[in-house]
Coordinates of C-alpha atoms in Angstrom, one line a residue:
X1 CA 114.4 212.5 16.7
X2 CA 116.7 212.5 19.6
X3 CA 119.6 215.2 19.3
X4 CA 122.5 213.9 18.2
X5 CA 126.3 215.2 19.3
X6 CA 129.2 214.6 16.8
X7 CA 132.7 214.6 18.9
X8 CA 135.3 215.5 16.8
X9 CA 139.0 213.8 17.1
X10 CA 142.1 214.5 15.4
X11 CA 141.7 215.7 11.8
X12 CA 138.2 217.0 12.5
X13 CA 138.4 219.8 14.8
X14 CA 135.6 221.7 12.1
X15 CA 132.9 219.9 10.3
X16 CA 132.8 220.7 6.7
X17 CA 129.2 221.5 5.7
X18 CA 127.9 222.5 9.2
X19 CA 125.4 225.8 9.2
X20 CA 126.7 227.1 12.3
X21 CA 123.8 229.1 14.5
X22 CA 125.8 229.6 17.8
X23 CA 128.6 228.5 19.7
X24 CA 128.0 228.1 23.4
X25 CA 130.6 228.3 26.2
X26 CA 129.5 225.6 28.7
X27 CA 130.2 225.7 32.6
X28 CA 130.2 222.2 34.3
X29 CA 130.3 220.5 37.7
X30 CA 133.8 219.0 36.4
X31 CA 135.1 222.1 34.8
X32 CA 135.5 223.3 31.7
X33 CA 135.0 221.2 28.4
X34 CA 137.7 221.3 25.6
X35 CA 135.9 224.2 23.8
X36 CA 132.6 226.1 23.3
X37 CA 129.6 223.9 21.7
X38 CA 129.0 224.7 18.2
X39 CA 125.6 224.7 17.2
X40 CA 124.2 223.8 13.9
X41 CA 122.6 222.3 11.1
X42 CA 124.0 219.1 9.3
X43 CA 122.3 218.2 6.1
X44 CA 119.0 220.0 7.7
X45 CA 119.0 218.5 10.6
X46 CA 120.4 220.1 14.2
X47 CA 123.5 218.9 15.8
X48 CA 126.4 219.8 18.2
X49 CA 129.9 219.8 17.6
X50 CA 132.6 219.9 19.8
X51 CA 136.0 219.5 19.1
X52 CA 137.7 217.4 21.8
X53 CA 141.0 218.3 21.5
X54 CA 139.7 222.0 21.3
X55 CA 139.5 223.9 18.3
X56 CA 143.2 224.7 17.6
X57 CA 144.1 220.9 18.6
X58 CA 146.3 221.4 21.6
X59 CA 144.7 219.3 24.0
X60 CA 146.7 216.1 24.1
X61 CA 144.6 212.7 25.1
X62 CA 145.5 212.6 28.4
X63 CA 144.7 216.4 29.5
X64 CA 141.2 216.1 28.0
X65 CA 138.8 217.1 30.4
X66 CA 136.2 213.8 29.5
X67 CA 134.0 214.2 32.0
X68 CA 133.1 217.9 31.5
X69 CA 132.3 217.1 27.6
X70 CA 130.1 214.6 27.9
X71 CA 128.5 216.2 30.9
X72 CA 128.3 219.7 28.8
X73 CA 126.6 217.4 25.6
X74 CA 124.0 216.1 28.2
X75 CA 123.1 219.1 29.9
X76 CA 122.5 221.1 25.9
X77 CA 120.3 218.3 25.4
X78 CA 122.2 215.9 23.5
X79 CA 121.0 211.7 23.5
X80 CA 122.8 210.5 21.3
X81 CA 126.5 211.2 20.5
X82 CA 128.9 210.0 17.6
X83 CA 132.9 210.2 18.7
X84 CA 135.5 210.4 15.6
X85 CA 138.6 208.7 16.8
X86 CA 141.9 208.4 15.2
X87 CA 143.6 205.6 15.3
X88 CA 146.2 202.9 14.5
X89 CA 145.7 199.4 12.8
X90 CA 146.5 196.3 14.3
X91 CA 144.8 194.2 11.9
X92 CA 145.7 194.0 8.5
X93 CA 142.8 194.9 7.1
X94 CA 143.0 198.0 9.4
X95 CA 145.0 199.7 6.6
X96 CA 145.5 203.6 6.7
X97 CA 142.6 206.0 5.3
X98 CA 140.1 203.3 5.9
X99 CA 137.4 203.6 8.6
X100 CA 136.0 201.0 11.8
X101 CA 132.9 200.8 13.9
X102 CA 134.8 198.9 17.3
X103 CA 132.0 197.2 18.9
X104 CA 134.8 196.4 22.6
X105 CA 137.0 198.1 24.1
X106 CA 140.5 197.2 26.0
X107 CA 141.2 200.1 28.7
X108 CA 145.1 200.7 29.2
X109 CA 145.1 204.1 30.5
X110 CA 145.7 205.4 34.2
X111 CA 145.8 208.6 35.8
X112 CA 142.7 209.9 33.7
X113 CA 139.5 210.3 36.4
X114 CA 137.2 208.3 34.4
X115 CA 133.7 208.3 36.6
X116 CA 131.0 210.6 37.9
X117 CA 130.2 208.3 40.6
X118 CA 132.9 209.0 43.3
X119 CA 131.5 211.8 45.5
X120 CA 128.7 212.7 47.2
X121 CA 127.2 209.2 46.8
X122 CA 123.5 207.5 48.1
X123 CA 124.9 204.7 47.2
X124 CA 127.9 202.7 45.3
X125 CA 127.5 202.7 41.7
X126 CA 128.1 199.9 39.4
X127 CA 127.3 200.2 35.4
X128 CA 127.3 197.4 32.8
X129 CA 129.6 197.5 30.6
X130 CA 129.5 194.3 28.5
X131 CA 128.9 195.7 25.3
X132 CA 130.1 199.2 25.6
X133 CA 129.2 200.9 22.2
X134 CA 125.8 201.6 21.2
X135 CA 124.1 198.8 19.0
X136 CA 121.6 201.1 17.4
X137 CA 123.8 203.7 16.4
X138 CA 126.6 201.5 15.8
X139 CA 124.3 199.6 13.3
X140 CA 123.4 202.4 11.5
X141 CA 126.7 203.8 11.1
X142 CA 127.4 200.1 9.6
X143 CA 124.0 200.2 7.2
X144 CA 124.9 204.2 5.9
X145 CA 128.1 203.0 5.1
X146 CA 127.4 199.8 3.0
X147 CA 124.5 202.3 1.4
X148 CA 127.1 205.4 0.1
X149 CA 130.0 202.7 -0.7
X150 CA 131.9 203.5 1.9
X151 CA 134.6 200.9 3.0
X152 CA 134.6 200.1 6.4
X153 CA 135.3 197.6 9.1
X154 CA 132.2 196.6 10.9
X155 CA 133.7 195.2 14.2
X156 CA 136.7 195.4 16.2
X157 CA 138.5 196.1 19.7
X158 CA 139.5 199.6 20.4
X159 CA 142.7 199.1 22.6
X160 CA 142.9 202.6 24.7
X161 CA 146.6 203.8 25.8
X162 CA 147.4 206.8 27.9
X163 CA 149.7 208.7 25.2
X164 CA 150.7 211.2 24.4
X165 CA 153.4 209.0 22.5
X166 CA 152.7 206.5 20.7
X167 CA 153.5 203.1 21.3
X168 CA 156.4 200.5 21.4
X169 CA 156.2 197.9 18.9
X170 CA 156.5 195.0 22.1
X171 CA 153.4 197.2 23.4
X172 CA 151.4 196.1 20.1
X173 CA 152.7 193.1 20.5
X174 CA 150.8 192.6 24.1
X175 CA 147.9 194.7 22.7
X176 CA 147.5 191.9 20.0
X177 CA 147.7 189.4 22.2
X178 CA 144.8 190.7 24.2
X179 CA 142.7 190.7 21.1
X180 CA 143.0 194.8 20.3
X181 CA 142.4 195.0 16.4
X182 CA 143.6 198.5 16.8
X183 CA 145.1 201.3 19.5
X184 CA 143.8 204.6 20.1
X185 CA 144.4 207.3 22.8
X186 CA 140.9 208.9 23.5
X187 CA 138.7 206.0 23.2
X188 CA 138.9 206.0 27.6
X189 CA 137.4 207.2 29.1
X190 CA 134.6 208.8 27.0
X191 CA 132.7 205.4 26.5
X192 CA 132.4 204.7 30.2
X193 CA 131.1 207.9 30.9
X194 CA 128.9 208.3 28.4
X195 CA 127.6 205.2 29.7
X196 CA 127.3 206.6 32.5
X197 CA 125.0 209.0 31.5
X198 CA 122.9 206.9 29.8
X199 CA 124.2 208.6 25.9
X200 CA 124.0 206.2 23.0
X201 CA 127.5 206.7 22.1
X202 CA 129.4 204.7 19.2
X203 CA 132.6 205.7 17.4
X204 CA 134.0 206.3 13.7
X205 CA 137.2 205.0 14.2
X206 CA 139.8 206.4 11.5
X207 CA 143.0 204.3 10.5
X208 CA 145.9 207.0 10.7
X209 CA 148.8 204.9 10.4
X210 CA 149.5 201.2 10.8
X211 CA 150.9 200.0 14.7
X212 CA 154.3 199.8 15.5
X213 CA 156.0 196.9 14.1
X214 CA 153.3 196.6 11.7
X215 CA 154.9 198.8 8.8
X216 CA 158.2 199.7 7.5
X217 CA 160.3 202.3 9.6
X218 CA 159.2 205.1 11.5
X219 CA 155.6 206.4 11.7
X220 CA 155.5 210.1 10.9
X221 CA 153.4 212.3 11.7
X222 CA 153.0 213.8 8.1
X223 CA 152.0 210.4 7.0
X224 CA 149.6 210.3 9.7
X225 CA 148.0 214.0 8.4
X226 CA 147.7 212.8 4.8
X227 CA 146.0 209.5 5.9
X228 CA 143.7 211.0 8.2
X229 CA 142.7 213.8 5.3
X230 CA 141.3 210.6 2.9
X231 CA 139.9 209.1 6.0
X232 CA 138.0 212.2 7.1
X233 CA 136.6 213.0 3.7
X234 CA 134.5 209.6 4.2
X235 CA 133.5 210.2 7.8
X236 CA 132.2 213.7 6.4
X237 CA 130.3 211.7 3.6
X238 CA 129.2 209.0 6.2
X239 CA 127.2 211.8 8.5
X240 CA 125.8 213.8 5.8
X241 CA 123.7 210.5 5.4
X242 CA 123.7 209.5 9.1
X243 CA 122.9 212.7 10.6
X244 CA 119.1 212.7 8.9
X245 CA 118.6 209.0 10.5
X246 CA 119.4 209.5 13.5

């Protein structure tokens, strides 16, 4: 069984049922990574954690340090790695609490580095990018959830903004028009360089709120807590039962 890494977004920064044997501080090439690896069981089975905003959540989207978590996942071993992201829906069927297995991605971020390949090269690298999530591991996310009656959206276009804010509703407006079924801050650059190291990586995308524009009035962040709460209580359920598959 390949060892799996569970990245944890807002509303998980611990994982609820994990036998912890160690935490790790990790020294990269590309710095430091958003917190120590946590070591574990899940269900039986071995798997790291790592909490991306670091454990006290106070590392906002754009500050993350991408490149030295997935590096740090890679280096302990890990092949395949399941990202949590939070998120809002564009769709209507994206509706708070519920979760989404996005199968493209939109990037809309700048500023963040967002590749290994830029120093020190043989040669230029290109990767391909075409179907940026994981099929395997995206299916079986899909086939655990239909098997523990989970509800959840099989397919979908993660649109990936810089943040911190969040955004305007004429900025969901454009998103929607590009084909984003929903927006999300950490989505980019952590699939490209997971690529990039050759990780099978797919995400549990969790419905926090509903876009701008798409609700009534302001979106608050204490809605967005209490949404997120239902919605991680399935993605814990979800890898109880994924985790011994993978």
């Amino acid at each position: 069984m390949a060892k799996l890494a569970i990245i944890g977004g807002t509303g998980l920064t611990s994982l609820k049922g994990l036998e912890i044997v160690k935490r790790e501080v990790s020294h990269t090439p590309y710095g430091e990574p958003s917190g120590p690896l946590v070591h574990g069981e899940l269900a039986g089975n071995e798997v790291m954690f790592l909490p991306r905003h670091g454990s006290g959540h106070t590392i906002p989207p754009h500050k993350i340090n991408y490149r030295a978590n997935l590096w740090a996942l890679r280096e302990n071993g890990a092949e395949k790695v399941i990202a949590v992201n939070a998120i809002g829906g564009i769709r209507a069927d994206l509706t708070p609490g519920r979760l989404a297995f996005p199968d493209q991605i939109i990037d809309y971020t700048w500023s963040r580095v967002n590749t290994y390949f830029e120093e020190g090269l043989t040669h230029v690298t290109h990767i391909d990018f075409t179907e940026p999530y994981c099929s395997e591991l995206r299916q079986l996310l899909l086939e655990v959830a239909e098997d523990v009656g989970i509800d959840a959206a099989g397919e979908g276009t993660y649109g990936a903004t810089q943040g911190p804010r969040l955004e305007t509703r004429a900025e969901i407006d454009r998103l929607e028009r590009d084909g984003c079924d929903m927006v999300g801050m950490t989505g980019m650059p952590e699939a490209a360089l997971a690529r990039e190291l050759d990780l099978c990586y797919a995400s549990i995308a969790v419905v926090a709120n509903v876009a701008a524009g798409r609700g009534e009035g302001e979106i608050t962040m204490a809605a967005i807590e209490q949404h997120l709460m239902s919605g991680m209580e399935s993605v814990r359920r979800l890898l109880e039962t994924a985790v011994p598959r993978c």
